[in-house]
Coordinates of C-alpha atoms in Angstrom, one line a residue:
M1 CA 7.7 -4.1 4.8
A2 CA 7.0 -7.4 2.6
S3 CA 4.2 -5.8 1.0
F4 CA 5.8 -2.6 -0.2
L5 CA 8.5 -5.6 -1.9
F6 CA 5.7 -7.3 -3.2
L7 CA 4.8 -4.5 -5.8
F8 CA 8.9 -4.6 -7.0
L9 CA 9.3 -8.1 -7.2
R10 CA 5.4 -8.3 -9.5
R11 CA 6.2 -5.7 -11.9
P12 CA 9.8 -3.9 -12.6
Y13 CA 9.1 -0.3 -11.0
S14 CA 13.3 0.6 -10.7
A15 CA 12.3 4.1 -11.3
L16 CA 10.3 3.8 -8.0
I17 CA 14.1 1.6 -6.3
P18 CA 14.8 4.5 -4.4
L19 CA 11.7 5.3 -2.7
L20 CA 12.2 2.1 -1.3
S21 CA 15.1 2.8 0.2
L22 CA 13.0 6.0 1.2
A23 CA 10.8 4.2 3.2
S24 CA 13.3 1.3 5.0
S25 CA 15.1 4.4 6.3
A26 CA 12.3 5.9 7.0
A27 CA 10.9 3.1 9.6
F28 CA 14.3 1.5 11.0
S29 CA 15.2 5.8 11.9
C30 CA 14.7 8.1 14.1
K31 CA 14.9 10.4 11.6
T32 CA 11.8 11.1 9.7
Q33 CA 12.6 10.7 6.1
K34 CA 10.8 13.7 3.8
W35 CA 8.1 12.1 0.9
P36 CA 9.3 13.2 -2.7
G37 CA 5.1 13.8 -3.4
L38 CA 5.3 11.6 -6.4
R39 CA 1.4 12.0 -8.0
E40 CA -0.3 8.7 -7.1
S41 CA -2.3 8.6 -10.4
T42 CA -2.3 4.8 -10.4
Y43 CA -2.9 2.3 -7.3
E44 CA 0.6 0.8 -7.2
L45 CA 1.8 4.8 -6.2
S46 CA -0.9 4.9 -3.7
Y47 CA 0.0 1.6 -2.3
N48 CA 3.4 2.7 -2.3
S49 CA 2.6 6.5 -0.4
A50 CA 0.3 4.7 2.0
C51 CA 3.3 2.6 2.7
Y52 CA 5.0 5.3 3.3
S53 CA 2.4 6.6 5.4
L54 CA 2.6 3.4 7.6
A55 CA 5.9 3.5 8.4
T56 CA 6.5 6.8 9.0
G57 CA 3.3 6.8 12.2
D58 CA 1.1 8.3 10.1
I59 CA -1.6 5.2 10.1
K60 CA -4.6 8.1 8.8
A61 CA -3.5 8.8 5.5
A62 CA -2.0 5.5 5.0
R63 CA -5.2 4.8 5.0
S64 CA -7.0 7.5 3.2
K65 CA -4.4 6.1 0.2
L66 CA -5.2 2.8 0.4
D67 CA -9.0 4.0 0.0
K68 CA -7.8 5.6 -3.0
A69 CA -5.4 2.4 -4.0
T70 CA -8.5 0.3 -4.2
N71 CA -10.8 2.7 -5.9
L72 CA -7.8 2.8 -8.8
C73 CA -7.4 -0.7 -8.6
M74 CA -11.6 -1.5 -9.3
Q75 CA -11.2 1.5 -12.1
E76 CA -9.0 -0.9 -13.4
F77 CA -10.1 -4.8 -13.1
E78 CA -13.6 -5.0 -13.7
E79 CA -15.0 -7.1 -9.9
D80 CA -14.8 -10.1 -10.9
D81 CA -11.2 -10.2 -12.6
P82 CA -9.6 -12.9 -11.0
E83 CA -6.5 -9.9 -11.5
A84 CA -7.9 -7.8 -9.2
K85 CA -8.3 -10.3 -6.6
C86 CA -4.9 -10.5 -6.7
E87 CA -3.2 -6.8 -6.8
M88 CA -6.0 -6.5 -4.0
A89 CA -4.3 -8.7 -1.9
P90 CA -1.5 -6.4 -0.6
I91 CA -3.4 -3.4 -0.4
E92 CA -6.0 -5.3 2.2
V93 CA -3.8 -6.9 4.5
M94 CA -2.3 -2.9 4.6
K95 CA -6.2 -1.6 5.8
G96 CA -5.8 -4.8 7.7
L97 CA -2.7 -3.0 9.1
C98 CA -3.7 0.0 9.8
L99 CA -6.2 -1.8 12.3
Q100 CA -4.4 -3.5 14.4
K101 CA -1.8 -0.4 14.7
E102 CA -4.8 1.4 16.1
G103 CA -6.0 -0.8 18.2
S104 CA -8.8 -2.7 16.3
T105 CA -7.0 -6.1 16.1
K106 CA -10.6 -8.2 15.8
D107 CA -11.2 -5.8 12.6
A108 CA -7.1 -6.6 11.4
M109 CA -8.1 -10.3 12.2
E110 CA -11.2 -10.2 10.1
V111 CA -9.3 -8.4 7.1
Y112 CA -6.4 -10.8 7.0
S113 CA -8.8 -13.5 6.9
T114 CA -10.8 -12.5 4.3
V115 CA -7.4 -12.0 2.1

């Protein structure tokens, strides 16, 4: 959940704060909350949606959304741009977490070591 907060600490996404509440309540309750189905037109929104999917146990959807977030991020920034590396770090960490939850600890550690 800490990486989910990363975007809120870096940029003022006050409109998304209710989604943070929704995702955190889903992560800590037995009852699954419904994702409001926001457009995932930016890498930040795709990342947030992936965090929600991961918190609710849908690892396959989370990986798909993280891949989309990666592609959108690379479109927004040039590959050698230092800011791109900073923006990609939480996405890569979440990809590692997906691998870890799937039982691929060795692969997850490789991803973590690249960040």
